[in-house]
Short mmCIF file of C-alpha atoms (C1' of nucleotides) in Angstrom, two decimals:
data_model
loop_
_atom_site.label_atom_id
_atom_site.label_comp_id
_atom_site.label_asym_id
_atom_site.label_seq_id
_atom_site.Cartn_x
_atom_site.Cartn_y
_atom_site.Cartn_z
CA UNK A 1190 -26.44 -82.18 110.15
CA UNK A 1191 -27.60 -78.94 111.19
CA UNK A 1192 -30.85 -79.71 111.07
CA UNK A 1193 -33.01 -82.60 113.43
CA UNK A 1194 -31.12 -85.81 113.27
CA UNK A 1195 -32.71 -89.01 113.07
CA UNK A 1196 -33.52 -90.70 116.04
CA UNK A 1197 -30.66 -93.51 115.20
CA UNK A 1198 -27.39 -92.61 114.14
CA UNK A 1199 -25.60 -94.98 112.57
CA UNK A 1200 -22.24 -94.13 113.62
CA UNK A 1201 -23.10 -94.74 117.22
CA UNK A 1202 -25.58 -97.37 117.29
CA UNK A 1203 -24.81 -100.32 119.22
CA UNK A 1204 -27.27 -102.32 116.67
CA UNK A 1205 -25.67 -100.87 113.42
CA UNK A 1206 -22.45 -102.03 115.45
CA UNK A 1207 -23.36 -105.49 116.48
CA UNK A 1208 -24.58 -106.31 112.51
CA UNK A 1209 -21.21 -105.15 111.15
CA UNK A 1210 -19.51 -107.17 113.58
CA UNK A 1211 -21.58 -110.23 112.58
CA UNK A 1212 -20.93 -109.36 108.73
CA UNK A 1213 -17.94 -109.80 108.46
CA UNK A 1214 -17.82 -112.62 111.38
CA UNK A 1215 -19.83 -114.25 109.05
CA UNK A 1216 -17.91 -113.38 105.79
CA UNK A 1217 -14.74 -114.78 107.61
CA UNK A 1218 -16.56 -117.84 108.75
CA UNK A 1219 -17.73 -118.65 105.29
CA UNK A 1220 -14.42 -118.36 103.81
CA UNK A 1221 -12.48 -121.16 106.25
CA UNK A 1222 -15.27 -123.25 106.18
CA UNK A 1223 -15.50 -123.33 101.84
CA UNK A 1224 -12.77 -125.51 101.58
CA UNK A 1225 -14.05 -127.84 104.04
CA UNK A 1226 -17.82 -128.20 102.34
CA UNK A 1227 -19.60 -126.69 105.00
CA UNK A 1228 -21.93 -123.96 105.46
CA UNK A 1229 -22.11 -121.75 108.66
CA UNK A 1230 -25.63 -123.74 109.67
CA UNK A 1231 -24.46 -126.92 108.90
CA UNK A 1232 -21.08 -126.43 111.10
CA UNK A 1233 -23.15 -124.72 114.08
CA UNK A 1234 -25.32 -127.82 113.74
CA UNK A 1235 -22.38 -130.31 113.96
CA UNK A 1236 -20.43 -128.53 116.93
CA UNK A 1237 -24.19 -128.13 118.87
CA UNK A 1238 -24.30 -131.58 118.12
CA UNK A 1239 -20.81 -132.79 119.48
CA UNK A 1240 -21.99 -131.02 122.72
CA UNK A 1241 -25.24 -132.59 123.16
CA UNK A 1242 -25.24 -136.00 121.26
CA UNK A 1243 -29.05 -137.15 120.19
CA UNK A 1244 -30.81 -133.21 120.48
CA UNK A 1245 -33.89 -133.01 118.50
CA UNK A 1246 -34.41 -131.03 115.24
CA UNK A 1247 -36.35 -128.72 117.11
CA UNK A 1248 -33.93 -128.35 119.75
CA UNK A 1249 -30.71 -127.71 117.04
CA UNK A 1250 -33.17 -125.44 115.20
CA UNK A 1251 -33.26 -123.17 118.46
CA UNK A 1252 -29.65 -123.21 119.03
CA UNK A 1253 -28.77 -122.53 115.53
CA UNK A 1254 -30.90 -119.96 115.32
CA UNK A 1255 -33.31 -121.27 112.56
CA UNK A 1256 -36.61 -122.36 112.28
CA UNK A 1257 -37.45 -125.89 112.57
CA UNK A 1258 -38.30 -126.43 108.84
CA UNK A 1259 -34.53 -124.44 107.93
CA UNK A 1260 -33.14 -126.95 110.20
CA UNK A 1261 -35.29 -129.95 108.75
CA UNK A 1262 -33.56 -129.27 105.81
CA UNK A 1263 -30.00 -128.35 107.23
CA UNK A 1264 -29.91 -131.73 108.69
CA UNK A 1265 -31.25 -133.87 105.30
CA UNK A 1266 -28.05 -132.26 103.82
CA UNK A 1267 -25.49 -133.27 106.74
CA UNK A 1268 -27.29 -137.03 106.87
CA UNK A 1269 -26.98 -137.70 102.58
CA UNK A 1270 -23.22 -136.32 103.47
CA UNK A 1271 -22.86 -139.02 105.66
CA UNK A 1272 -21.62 -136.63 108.72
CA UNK A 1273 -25.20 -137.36 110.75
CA UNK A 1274 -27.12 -139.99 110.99
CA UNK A 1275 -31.23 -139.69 112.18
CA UNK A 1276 -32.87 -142.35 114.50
CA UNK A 1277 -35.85 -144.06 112.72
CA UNK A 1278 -37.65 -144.10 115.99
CA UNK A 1279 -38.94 -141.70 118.35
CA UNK A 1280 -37.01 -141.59 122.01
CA UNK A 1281 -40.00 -139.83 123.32
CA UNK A 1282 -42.79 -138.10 121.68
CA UNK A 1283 -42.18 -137.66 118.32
CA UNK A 1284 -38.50 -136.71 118.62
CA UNK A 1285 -36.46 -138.45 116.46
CA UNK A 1286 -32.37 -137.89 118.08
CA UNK A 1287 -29.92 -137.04 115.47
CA UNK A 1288 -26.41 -137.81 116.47
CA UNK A 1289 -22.77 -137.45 114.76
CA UNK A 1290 -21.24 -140.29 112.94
CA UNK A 1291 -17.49 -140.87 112.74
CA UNK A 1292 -16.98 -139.24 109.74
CA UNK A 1293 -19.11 -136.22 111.38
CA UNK A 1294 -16.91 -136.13 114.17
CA UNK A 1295 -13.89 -135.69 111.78
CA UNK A 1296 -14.91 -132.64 110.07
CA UNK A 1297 -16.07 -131.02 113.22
CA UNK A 1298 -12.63 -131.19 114.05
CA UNK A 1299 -11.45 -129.75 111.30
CA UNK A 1300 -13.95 -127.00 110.70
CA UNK A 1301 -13.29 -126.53 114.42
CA UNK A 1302 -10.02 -125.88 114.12
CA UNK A 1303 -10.69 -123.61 111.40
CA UNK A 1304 -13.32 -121.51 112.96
CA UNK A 1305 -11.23 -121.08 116.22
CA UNK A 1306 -8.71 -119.57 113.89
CA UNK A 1307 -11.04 -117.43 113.09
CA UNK A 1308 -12.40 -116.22 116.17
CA UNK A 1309 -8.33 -115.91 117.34
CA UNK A 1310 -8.18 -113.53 114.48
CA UNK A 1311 -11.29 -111.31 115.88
CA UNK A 1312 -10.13 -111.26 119.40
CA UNK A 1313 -6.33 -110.32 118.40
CA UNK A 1314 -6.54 -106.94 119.45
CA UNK A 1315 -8.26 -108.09 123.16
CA UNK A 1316 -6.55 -107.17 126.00
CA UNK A 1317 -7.17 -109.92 128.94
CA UNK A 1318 -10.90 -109.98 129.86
CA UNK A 1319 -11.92 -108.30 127.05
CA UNK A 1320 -13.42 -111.34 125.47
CA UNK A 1321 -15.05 -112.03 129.02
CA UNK A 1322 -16.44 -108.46 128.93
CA UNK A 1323 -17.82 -108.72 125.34
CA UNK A 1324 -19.37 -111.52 126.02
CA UNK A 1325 -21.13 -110.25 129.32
CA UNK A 1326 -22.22 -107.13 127.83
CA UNK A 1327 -23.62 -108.94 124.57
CA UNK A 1328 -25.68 -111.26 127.35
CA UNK A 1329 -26.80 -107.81 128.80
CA UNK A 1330 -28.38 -107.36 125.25
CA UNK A 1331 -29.66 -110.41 125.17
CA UNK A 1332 -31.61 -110.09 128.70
CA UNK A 1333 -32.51 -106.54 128.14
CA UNK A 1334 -34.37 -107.91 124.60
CA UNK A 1335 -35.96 -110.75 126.09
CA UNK A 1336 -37.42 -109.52 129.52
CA UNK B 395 -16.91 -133.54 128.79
CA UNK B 396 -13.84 -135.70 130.59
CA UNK B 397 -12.62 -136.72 126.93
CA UNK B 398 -10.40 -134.13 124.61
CA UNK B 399 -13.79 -131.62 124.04
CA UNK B 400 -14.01 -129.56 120.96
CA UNK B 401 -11.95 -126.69 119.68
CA UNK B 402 -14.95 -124.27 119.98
CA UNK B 403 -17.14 -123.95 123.03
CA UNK B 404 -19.83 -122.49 122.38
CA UNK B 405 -21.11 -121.32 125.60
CA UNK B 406 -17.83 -119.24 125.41
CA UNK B 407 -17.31 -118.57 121.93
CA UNK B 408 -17.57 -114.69 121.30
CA UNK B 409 -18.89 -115.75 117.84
CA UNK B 410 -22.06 -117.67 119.01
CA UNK B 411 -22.80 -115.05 121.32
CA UNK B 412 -22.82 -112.17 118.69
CA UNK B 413 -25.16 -114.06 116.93
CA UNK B 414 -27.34 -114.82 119.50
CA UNK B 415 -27.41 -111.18 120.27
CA UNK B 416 -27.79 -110.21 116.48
CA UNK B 417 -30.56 -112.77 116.41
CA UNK B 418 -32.36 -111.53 119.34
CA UNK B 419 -32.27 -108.13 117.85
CA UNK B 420 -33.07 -109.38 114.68
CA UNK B 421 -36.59 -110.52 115.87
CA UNK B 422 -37.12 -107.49 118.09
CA UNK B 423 -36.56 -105.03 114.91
CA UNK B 424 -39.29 -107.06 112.91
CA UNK B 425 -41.27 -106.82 116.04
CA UNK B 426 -41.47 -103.47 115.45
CA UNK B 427 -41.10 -102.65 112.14
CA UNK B 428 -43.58 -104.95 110.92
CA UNK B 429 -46.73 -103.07 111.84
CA UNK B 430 -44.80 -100.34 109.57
CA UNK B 431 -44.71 -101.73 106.38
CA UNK B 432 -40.90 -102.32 106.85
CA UNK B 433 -38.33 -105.10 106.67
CA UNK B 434 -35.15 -104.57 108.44
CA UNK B 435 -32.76 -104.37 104.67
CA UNK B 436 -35.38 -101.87 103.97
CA UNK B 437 -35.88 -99.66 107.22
CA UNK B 438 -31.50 -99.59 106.87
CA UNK B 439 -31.31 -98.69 103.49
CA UNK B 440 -33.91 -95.63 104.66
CA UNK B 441 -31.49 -95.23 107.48
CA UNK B 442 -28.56 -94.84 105.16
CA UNK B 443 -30.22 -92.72 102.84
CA UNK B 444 -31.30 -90.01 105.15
CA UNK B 445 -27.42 -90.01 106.61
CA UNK B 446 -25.96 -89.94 103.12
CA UNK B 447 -28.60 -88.47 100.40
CA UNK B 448 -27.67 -89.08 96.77
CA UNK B 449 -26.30 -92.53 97.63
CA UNK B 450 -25.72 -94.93 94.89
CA UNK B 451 -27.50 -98.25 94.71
CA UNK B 452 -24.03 -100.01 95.56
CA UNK B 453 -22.80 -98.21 98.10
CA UNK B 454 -26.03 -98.67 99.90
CA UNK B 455 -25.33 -102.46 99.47
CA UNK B 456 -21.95 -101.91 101.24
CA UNK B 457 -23.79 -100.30 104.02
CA UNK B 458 -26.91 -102.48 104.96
CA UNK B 459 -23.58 -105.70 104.07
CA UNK B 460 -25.80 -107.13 101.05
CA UNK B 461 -24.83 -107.45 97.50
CA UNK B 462 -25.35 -104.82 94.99
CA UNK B 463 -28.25 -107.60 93.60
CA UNK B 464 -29.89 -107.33 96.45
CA UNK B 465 -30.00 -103.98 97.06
CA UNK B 466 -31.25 -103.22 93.89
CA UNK B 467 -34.44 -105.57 94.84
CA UNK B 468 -34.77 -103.50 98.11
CA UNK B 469 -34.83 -99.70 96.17
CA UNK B 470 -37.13 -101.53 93.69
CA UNK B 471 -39.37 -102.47 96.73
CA UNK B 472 -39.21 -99.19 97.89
CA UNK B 473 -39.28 -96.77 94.80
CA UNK B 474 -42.84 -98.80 94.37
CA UNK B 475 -43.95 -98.07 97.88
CA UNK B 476 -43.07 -94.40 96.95
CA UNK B 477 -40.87 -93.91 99.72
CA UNK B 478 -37.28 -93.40 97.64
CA UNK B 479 -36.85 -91.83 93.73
CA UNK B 480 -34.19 -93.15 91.92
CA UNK B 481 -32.18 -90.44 89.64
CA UNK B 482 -33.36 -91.21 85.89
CA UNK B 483 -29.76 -89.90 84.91
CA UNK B 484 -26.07 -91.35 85.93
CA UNK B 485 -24.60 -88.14 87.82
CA UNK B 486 -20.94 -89.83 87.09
CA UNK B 487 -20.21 -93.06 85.75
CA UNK B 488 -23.11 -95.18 85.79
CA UNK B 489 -24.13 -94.07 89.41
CA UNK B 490 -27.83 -93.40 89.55
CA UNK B 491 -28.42 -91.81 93.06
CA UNK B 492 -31.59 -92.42 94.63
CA UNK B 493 -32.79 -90.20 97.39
CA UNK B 494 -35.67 -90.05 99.77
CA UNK B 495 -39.03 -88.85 98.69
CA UNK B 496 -41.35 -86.95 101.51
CA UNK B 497 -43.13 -90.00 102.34
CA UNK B 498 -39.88 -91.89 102.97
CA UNK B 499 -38.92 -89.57 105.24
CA UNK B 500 -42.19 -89.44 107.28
CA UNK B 501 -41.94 -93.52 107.34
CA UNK B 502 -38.42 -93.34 108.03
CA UNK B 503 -39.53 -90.89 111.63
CA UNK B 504 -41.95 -93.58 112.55
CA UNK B 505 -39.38 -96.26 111.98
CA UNK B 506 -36.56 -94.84 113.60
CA UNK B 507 -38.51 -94.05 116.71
CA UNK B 508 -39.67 -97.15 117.08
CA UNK B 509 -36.28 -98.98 116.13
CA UNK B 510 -34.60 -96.39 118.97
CA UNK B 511 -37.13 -98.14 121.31
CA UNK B 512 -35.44 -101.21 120.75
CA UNK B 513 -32.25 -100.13 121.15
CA UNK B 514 -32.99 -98.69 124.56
CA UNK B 515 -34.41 -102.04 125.68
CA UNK B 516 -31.41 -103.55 124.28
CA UNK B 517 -29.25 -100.92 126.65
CA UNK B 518 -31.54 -101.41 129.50
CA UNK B 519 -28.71 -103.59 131.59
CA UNK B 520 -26.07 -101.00 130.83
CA UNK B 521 -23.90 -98.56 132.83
CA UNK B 522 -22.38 -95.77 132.54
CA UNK B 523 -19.92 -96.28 129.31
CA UNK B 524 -21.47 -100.13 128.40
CA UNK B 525 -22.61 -98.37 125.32
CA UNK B 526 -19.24 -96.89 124.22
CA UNK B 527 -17.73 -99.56 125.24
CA UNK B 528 -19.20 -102.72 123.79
CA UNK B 529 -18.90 -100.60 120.83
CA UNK B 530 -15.09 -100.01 120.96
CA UNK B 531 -14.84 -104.08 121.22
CA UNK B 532 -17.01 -104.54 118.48
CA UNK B 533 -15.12 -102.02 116.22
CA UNK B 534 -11.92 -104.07 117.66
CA UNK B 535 -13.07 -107.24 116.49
CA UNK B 536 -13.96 -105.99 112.94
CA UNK B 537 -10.23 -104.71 112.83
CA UNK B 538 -9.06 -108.08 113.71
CA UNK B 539 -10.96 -109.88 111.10
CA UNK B 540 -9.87 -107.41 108.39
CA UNK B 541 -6.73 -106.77 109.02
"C1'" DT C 865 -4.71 -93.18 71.54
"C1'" DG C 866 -5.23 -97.81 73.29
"C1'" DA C 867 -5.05 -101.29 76.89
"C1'" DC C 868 -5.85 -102.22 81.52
"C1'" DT C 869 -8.24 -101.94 85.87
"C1'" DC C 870 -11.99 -100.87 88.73
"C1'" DA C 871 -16.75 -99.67 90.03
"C1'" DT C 872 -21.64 -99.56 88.90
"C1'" DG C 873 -25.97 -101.39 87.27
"C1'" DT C 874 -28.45 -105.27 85.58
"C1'" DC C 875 -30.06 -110.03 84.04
"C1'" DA C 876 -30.49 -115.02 84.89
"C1'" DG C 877 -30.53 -118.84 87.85
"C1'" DG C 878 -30.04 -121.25 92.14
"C1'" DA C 879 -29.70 -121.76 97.21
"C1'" DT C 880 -31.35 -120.77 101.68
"C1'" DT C 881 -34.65 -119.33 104.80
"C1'" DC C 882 -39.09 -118.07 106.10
"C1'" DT C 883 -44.44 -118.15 106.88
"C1'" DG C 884 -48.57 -120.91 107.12
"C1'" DA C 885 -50.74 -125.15 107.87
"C1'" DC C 886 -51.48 -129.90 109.46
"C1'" DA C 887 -51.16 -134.37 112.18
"C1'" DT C 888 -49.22 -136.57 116.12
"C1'" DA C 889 -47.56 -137.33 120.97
"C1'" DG C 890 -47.02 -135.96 125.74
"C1'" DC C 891 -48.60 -133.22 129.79
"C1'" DC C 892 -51.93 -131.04 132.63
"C1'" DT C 893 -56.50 -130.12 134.40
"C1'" DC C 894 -61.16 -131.21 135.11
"C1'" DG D 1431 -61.53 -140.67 130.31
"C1'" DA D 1432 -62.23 -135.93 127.89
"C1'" DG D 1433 -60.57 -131.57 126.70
"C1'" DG D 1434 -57.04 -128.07 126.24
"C1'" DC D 1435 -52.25 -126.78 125.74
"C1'" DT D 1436 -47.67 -127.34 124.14
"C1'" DA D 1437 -43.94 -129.33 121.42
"C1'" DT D 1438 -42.24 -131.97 117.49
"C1'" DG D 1439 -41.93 -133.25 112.72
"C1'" DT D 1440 -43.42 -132.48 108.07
"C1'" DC D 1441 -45.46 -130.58 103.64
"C1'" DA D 1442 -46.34 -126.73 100.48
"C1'" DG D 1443 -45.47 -122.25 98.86
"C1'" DA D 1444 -43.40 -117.71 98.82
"C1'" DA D 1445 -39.84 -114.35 99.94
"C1'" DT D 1446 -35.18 -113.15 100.36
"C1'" DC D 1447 -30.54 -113.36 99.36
"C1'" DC D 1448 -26.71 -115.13 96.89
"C1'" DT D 1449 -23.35 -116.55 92.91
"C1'" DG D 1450 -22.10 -115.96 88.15
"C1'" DA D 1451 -22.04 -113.29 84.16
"C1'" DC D 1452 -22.24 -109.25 81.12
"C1'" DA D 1453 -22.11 -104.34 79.39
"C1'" DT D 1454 -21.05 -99.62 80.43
"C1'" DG D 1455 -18.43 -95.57 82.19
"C1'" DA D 1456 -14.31 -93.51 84.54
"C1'" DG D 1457 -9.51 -93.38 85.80
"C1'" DT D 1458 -4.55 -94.89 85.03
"C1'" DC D 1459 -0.55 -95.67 82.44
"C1'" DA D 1460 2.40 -97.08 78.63
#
DNA sequence: TGACTCATGTCAGGATTCTGACATAGCCTC
DNA sequence: GAGGCTATGTCAGAATCCTGACATGAGTCA
């Protein structure tokens, strides 16, 4: 590399970084949650879920990340599964709440459990405050992005 | 949340927020890339090639994290657009290295400047060291997952 | 030499997500 | 009340990526 260098180098870029992390975040996600019949949407939708009971489609769609019609579909999978369950009638508007059923509840727990393993496993060479320092410098990011 | 709450919160889960940030990037880099003819797979496969000229078809896949299927969709994609040639002939095994034609290269300038801008943005809220550091943790929490 | 293992490239099929478009309901302003 | 704006839910279609499978070429070892 004698020559110009690109204007990104991979070896240093905090992007390049940031979408190996979430690679094999994600590969390691998929893998505990196989065995429990879930996908990596359909557990973020659960656990978003579990936190606010009755969100909208719209409203999961944005915290999962997805579009509304992904999510539309996300959640006709979790309610045929039995682990959701979709009011008939609007609360206001034209939302329509979705909130966990029992059995829902139960496999959150599980997957969970399972994904917190997971994320033990990634922070396991953290000293203390590292994962509070990730996590403020990844909301950095975020701002920076947005504004 | 005065009952037992889940094992996963996300508002403090490192894994939620790296997706949030990859997400956020995600959208910014088709922002920009967009108006160039370029999806994100593709712009990184560019990326890669100009890093590591000659590359096969598979180890490009390991290094934009998609499958070898995939990736040979992308090169496709591209070898049409004219920007990459694909060797005719395996130079060992059945490795056919595909490199980056003159007009690849030009595309690639425009795209990397204009993915650079986003990095910057992404870096705007950072000290001295943020960079270096954020990616030491990152590199730390790939370790942890693999190991 | 022959069997085994691994990596590469490719084909076929399915799953997931996205873009674009539309109708409806609430909010705000005039 | 009328109009404009935004948000939600949904339908239709296309794009992207994945899993599974197969054949080929190279290296290893009995």
């Amino acid at each position: 590399m004698s020559q110009a260098g690109p204007a990104v180098d991979l070896d240093t870029s905090v992007g390049y970084r940031l979408k190996q992390a979430t690679a094999v975040l994600h590969a390691a996600m998929e893998d505990v949650l196989r065995p429990l019949g879930l996908s990596i949407t359909q557990y973020s939708t659960l656990e978003l879920l579990a936190q606010r009971p009755g969100m909208s489609s719209a409203g999961l769609a944005r915290g999962a990340f997805v579009t509304r019609q992904s999510m539309s579909l996300v959640l006709q999978g979790l309610e045929s599964g039995g682990l959701v369950v979709k009011q008939e009638r609007p609360s206001v508007g034209r939302v329509l709440p979705v909130e966990l059923t029992a059995a829902g509840r139960e496999r959150l727990a599980a997957a969970s459990a399972a994904v917190r393993s997971v994320e033990d496993r990634m922070r396991s060479g953290f000293d203390d405050g590292d994962a509070r320092r990730l996590a403020a410098l990844l909301d950095r990011c975020v701002e920076g992005l947005r504004g």
